[in-house]
Tab-separated table of C-alpha atoms and ligand atoms in Angstrom:
chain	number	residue	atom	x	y	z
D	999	UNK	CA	112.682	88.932	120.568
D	1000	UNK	CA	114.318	92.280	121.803
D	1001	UNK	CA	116.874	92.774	124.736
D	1002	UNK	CA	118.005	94.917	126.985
D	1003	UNK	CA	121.545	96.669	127.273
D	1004	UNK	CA	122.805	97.571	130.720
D	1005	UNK	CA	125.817	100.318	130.170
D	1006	UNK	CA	127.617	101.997	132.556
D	1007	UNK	CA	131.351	102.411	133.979
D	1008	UNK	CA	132.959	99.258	135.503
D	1009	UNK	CA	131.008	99.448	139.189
D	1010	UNK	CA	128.355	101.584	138.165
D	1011	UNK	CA	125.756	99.122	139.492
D	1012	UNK	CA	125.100	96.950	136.058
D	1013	UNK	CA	124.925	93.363	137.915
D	1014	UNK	CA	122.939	95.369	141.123
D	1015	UNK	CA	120.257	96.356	139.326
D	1016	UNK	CA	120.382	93.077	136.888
D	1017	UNK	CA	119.992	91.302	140.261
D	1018	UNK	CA	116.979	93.931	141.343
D	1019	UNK	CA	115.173	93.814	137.755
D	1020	UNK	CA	115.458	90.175	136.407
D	1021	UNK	CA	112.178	89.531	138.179
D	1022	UNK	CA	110.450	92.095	137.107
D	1023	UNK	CA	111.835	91.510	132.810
D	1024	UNK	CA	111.659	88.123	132.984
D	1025	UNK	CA	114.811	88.249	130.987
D	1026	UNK	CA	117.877	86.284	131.792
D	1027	UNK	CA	121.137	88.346	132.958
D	1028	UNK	CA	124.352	87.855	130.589
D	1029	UNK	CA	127.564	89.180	131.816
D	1030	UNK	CA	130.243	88.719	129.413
D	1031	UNK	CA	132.709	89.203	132.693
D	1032	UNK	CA	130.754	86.330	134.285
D	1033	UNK	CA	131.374	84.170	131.367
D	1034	UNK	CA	135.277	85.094	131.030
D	1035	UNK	CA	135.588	84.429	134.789
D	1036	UNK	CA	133.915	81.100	134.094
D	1037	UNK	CA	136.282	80.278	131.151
D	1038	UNK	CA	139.752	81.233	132.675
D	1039	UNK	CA	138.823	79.008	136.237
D	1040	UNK	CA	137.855	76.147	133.451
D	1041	UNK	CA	141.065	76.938	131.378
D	1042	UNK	CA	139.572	76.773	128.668
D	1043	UNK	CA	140.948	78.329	124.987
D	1044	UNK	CA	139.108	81.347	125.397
D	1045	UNK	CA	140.075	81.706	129.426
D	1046	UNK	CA	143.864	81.597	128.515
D	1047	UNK	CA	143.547	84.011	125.807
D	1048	UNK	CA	141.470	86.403	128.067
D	1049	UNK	CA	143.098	86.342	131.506
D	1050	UNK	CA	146.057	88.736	130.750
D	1051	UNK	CA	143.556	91.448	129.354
D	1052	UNK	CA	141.573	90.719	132.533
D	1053	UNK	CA	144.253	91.197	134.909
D	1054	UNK	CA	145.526	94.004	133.327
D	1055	UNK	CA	142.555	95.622	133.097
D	1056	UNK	CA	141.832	95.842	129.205
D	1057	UNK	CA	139.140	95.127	127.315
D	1058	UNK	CA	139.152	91.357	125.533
D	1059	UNK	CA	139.491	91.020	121.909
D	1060	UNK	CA	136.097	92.041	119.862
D	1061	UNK	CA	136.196	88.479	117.932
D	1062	UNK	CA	136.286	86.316	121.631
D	1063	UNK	CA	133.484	88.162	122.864
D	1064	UNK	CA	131.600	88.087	119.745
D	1065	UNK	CA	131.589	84.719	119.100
D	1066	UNK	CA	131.091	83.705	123.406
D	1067	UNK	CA	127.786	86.017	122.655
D	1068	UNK	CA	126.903	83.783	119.520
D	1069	UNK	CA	127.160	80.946	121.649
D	1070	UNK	CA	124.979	81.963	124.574
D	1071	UNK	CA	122.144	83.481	122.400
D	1072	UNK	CA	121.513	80.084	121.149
D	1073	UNK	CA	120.375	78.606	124.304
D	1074	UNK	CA	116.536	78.183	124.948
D	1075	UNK	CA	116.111	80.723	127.946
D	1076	UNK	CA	117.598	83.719	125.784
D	1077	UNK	CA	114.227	83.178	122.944
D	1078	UNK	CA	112.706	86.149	124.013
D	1079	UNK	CA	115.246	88.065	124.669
D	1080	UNK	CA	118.228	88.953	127.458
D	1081	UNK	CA	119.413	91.311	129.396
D	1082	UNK	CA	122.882	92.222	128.487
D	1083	UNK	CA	124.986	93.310	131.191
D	1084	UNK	CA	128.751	94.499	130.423
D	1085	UNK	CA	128.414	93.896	126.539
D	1086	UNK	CA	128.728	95.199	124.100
D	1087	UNK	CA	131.628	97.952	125.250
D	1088	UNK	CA	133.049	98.650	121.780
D	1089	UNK	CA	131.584	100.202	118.639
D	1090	UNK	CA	132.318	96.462	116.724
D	1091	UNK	CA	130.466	94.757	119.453
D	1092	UNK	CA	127.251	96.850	118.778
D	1093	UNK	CA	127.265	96.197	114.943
D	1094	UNK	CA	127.533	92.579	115.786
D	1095	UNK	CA	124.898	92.524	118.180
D	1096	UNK	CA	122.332	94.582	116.126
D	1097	UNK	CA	122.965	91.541	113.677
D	1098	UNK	CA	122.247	89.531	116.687
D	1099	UNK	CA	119.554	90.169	118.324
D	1100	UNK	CA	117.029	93.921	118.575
D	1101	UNK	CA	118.221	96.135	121.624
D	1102	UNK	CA	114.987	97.618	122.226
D	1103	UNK	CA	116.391	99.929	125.615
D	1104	UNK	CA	119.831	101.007	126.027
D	1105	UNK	CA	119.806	102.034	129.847
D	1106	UNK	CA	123.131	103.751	130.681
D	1107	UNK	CA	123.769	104.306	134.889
D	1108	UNK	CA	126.201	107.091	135.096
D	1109	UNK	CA	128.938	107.715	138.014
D	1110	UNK	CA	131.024	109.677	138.201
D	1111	UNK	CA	135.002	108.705	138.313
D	1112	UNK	CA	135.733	109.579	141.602
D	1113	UNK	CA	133.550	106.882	142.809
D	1114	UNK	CA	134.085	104.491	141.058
D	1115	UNK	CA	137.406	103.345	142.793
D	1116	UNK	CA	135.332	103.407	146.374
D	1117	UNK	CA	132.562	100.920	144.500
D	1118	UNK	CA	135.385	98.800	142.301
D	1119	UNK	CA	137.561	98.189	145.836
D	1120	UNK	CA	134.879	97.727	148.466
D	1121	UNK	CA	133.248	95.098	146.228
D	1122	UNK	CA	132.437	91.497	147.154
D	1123	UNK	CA	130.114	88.565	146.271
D	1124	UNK	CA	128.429	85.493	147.219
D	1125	UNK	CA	129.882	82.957	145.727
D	1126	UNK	CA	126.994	80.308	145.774
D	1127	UNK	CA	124.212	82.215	144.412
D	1128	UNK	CA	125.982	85.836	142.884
D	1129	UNK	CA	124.753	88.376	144.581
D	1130	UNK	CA	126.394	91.372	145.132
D	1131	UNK	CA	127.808	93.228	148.113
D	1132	UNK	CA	129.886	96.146	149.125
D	1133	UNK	CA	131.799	96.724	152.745
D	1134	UNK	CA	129.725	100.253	152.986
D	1135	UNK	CA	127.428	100.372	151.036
D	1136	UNK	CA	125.176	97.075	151.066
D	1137	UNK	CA	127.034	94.569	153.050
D	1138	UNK	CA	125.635	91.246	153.450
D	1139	UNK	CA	122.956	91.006	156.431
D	1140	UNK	CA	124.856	89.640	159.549
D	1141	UNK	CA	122.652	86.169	159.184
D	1142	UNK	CA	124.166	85.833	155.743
D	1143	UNK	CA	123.024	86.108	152.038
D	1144	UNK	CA	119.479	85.192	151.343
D	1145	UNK	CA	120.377	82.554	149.818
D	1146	UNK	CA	121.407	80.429	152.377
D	1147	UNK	CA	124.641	79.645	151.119
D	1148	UNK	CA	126.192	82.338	152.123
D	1149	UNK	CA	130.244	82.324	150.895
D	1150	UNK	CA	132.260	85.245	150.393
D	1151	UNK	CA	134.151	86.139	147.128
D	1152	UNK	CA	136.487	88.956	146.258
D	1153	UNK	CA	137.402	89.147	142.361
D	1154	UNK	CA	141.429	89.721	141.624
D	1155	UNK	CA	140.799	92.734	139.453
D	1156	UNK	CA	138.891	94.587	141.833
D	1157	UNK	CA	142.089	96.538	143.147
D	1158	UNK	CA	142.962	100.287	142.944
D	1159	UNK	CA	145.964	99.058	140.507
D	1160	UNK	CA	143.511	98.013	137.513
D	1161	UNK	CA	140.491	100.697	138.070
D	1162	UNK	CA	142.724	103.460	136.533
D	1163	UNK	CA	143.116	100.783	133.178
D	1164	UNK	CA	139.678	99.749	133.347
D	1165	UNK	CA	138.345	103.599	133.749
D	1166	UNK	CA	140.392	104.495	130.900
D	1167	UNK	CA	139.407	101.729	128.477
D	1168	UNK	CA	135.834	102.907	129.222
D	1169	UNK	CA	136.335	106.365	128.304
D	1170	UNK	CA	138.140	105.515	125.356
D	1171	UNK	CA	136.614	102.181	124.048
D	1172	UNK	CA	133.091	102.169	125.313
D	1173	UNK	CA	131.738	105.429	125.955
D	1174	UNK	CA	131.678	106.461	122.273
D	1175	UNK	CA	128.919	103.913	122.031
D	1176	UNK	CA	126.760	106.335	123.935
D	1177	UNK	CA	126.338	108.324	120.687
D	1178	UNK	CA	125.589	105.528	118.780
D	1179	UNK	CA	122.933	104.327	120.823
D	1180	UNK	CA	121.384	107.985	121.373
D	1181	UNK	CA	121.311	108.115	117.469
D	1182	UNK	CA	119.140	105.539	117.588
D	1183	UNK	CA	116.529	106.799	120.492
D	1184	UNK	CA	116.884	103.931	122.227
D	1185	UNK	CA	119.498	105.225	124.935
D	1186	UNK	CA	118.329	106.159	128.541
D	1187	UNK	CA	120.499	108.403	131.242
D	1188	UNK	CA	119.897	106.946	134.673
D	1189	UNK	CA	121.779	108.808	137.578
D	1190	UNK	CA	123.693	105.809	139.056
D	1191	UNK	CA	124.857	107.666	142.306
D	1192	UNK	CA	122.152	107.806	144.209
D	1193	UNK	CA	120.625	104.771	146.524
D	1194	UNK	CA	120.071	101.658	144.569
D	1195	UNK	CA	116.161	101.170	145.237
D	1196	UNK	CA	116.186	104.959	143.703
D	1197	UNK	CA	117.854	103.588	140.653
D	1198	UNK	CA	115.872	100.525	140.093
D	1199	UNK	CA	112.772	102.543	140.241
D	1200	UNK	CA	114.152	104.845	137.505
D	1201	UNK	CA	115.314	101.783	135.343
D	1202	UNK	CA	111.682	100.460	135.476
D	1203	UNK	CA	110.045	103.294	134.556
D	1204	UNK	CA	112.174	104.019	131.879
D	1205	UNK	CA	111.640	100.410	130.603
D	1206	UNK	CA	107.383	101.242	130.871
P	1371	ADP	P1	129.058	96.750	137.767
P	1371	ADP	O1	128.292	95.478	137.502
P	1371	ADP	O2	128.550	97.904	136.969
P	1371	ADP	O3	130.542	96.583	137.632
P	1371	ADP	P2	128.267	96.298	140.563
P	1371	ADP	O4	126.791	96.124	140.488
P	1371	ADP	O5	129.095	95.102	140.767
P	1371	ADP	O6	128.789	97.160	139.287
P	1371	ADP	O7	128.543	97.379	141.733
P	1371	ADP	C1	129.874	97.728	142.119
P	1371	ADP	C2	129.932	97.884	143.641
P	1371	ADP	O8	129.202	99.044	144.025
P	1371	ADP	C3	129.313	96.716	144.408
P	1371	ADP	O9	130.102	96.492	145.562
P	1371	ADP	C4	127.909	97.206	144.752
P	1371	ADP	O10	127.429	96.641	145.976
P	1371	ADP	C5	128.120	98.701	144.909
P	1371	ADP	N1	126.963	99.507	144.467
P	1371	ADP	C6	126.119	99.232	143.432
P	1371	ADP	N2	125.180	100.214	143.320
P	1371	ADP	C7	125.458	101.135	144.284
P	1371	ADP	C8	124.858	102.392	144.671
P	1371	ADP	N3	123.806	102.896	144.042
P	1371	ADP	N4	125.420	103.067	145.697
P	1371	ADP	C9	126.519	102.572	146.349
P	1371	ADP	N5	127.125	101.393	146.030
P	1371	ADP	C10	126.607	100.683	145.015
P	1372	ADP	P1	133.302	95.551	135.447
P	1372	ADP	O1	131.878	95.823	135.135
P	1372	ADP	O2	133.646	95.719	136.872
P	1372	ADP	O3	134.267	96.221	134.501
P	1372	ADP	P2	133.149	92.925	134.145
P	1372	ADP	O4	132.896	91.751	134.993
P	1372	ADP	O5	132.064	93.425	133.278
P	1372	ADP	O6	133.648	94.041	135.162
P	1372	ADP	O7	134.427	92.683	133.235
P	1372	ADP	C1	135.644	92.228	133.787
P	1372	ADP	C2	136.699	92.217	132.694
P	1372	ADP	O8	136.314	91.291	131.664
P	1372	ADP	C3	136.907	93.540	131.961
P	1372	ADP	O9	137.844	94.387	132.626
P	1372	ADP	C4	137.425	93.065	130.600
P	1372	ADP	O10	138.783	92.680	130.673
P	1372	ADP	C5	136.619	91.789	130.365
P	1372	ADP	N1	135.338	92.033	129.646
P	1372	ADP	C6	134.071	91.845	130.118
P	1372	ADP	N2	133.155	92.125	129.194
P	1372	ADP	C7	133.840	92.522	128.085
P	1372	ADP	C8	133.450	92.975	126.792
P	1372	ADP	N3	132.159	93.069	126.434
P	1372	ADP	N4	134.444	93.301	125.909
P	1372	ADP	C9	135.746	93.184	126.235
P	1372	ADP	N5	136.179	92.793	127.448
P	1372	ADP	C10	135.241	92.450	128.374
């Protein structure tokens, strides 16, 4: 089995393009943000320990992320691999992955800081099936999401308060991975701020 790692700045276009390539891989999408969402509305152990990183815009403990990714790899639809989206964002996280699971394509969409506040603040969601919108940039057709459920959700971080936090615990915390990754030939620069179709072509070819 060998996965994919999507890698980028928070609202670089990870889930997008997870959305717009899923089909194509055949790989299931795993968020570790999806799955700490999940946990703190079930209040479970690992929600209450997470939601004040969350809100405050830091990155969870290693260990809680670690062991949620355990967890998921076990299930049946992750045998042949997954597409990680979000994870792993510190150096610890990658060791424990490549004891995990093989990463055969690291595929990093870059964007530049100054947007990122535009992407993070107009974001929004449907909350029924997941897709994702933004007020400008791909808003939801005027019939409603295509999946026929159409309900709007905003998420509480996405506010100009956190991005700063968030930005910085990216520059810090995650973007030294890049090396790591390169070091291995496995890492691919995609530029993320162009139009989205543009950058799912590019993240196809580069997974040919
Ligand atoms: P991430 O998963 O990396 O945090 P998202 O996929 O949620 O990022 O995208 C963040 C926001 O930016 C969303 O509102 C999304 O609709 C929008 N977006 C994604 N890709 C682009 C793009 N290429 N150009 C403009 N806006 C984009
Ligand atoms: P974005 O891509 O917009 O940053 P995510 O949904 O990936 O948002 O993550 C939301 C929050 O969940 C992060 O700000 C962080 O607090 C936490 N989180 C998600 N994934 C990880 C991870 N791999 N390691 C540590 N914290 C994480």
């Amino acid at each position: 089995m060998s996965s994919i790692v999507l890698f980028g700045p928070p609202g670089a276009g990870k889930g997008t393009q997870a959305e717009r390539i899923t089909d194509t891989t055949g790989l299931p999408q795993i968020s570790t943000g999806d799955m700490l969402r999940a946990a703190v509305k079930a209040g479970t152990e690992t929600g209450k320990l997470a939601k004040s990183f969350m809100e405050a815009g830091q990155l969870v403990p290693d260990e809680v992320i670690i062991d949620l990714i355990k967890e998921r790899i076990t299930l049946p639809d992750a045998k042949d691999g997954v597409m990680f989206d979000g994870f792993p964002r510190t150096v610890p996280q990658a060791e424990a992955l490549a004891t995990i699971t093989e990463v055969s394509h690291v595929i990093a969409i870059e964007v530049p800081d100054e947007r990122i506040v535009e992407r993070i603040c107009g974001r929004y969601s449907c909350a029924a099936c997941g897709s994702v919108y933004h007020d400008t940039f791909n808003p939801v057709p005027s019939e409603g999401c295509a999946c026929g459920q159409w309900q709007e959700k905003r998420r509480a971080d996405d506010n100009e308060a956190t991005v700063t936090s968030r930005l910085q615990a990216y520059h810090e915390q995650t973007s030294p991975l890049a090396a790591w990754y390169r070091s291995r030939g496995i890492f691919h620069q995609i530029d993320g701020d162009r139009e989205i179709d543009a950058i799912t072509a590019d993240i196809l070819a580069a997974l040919n």
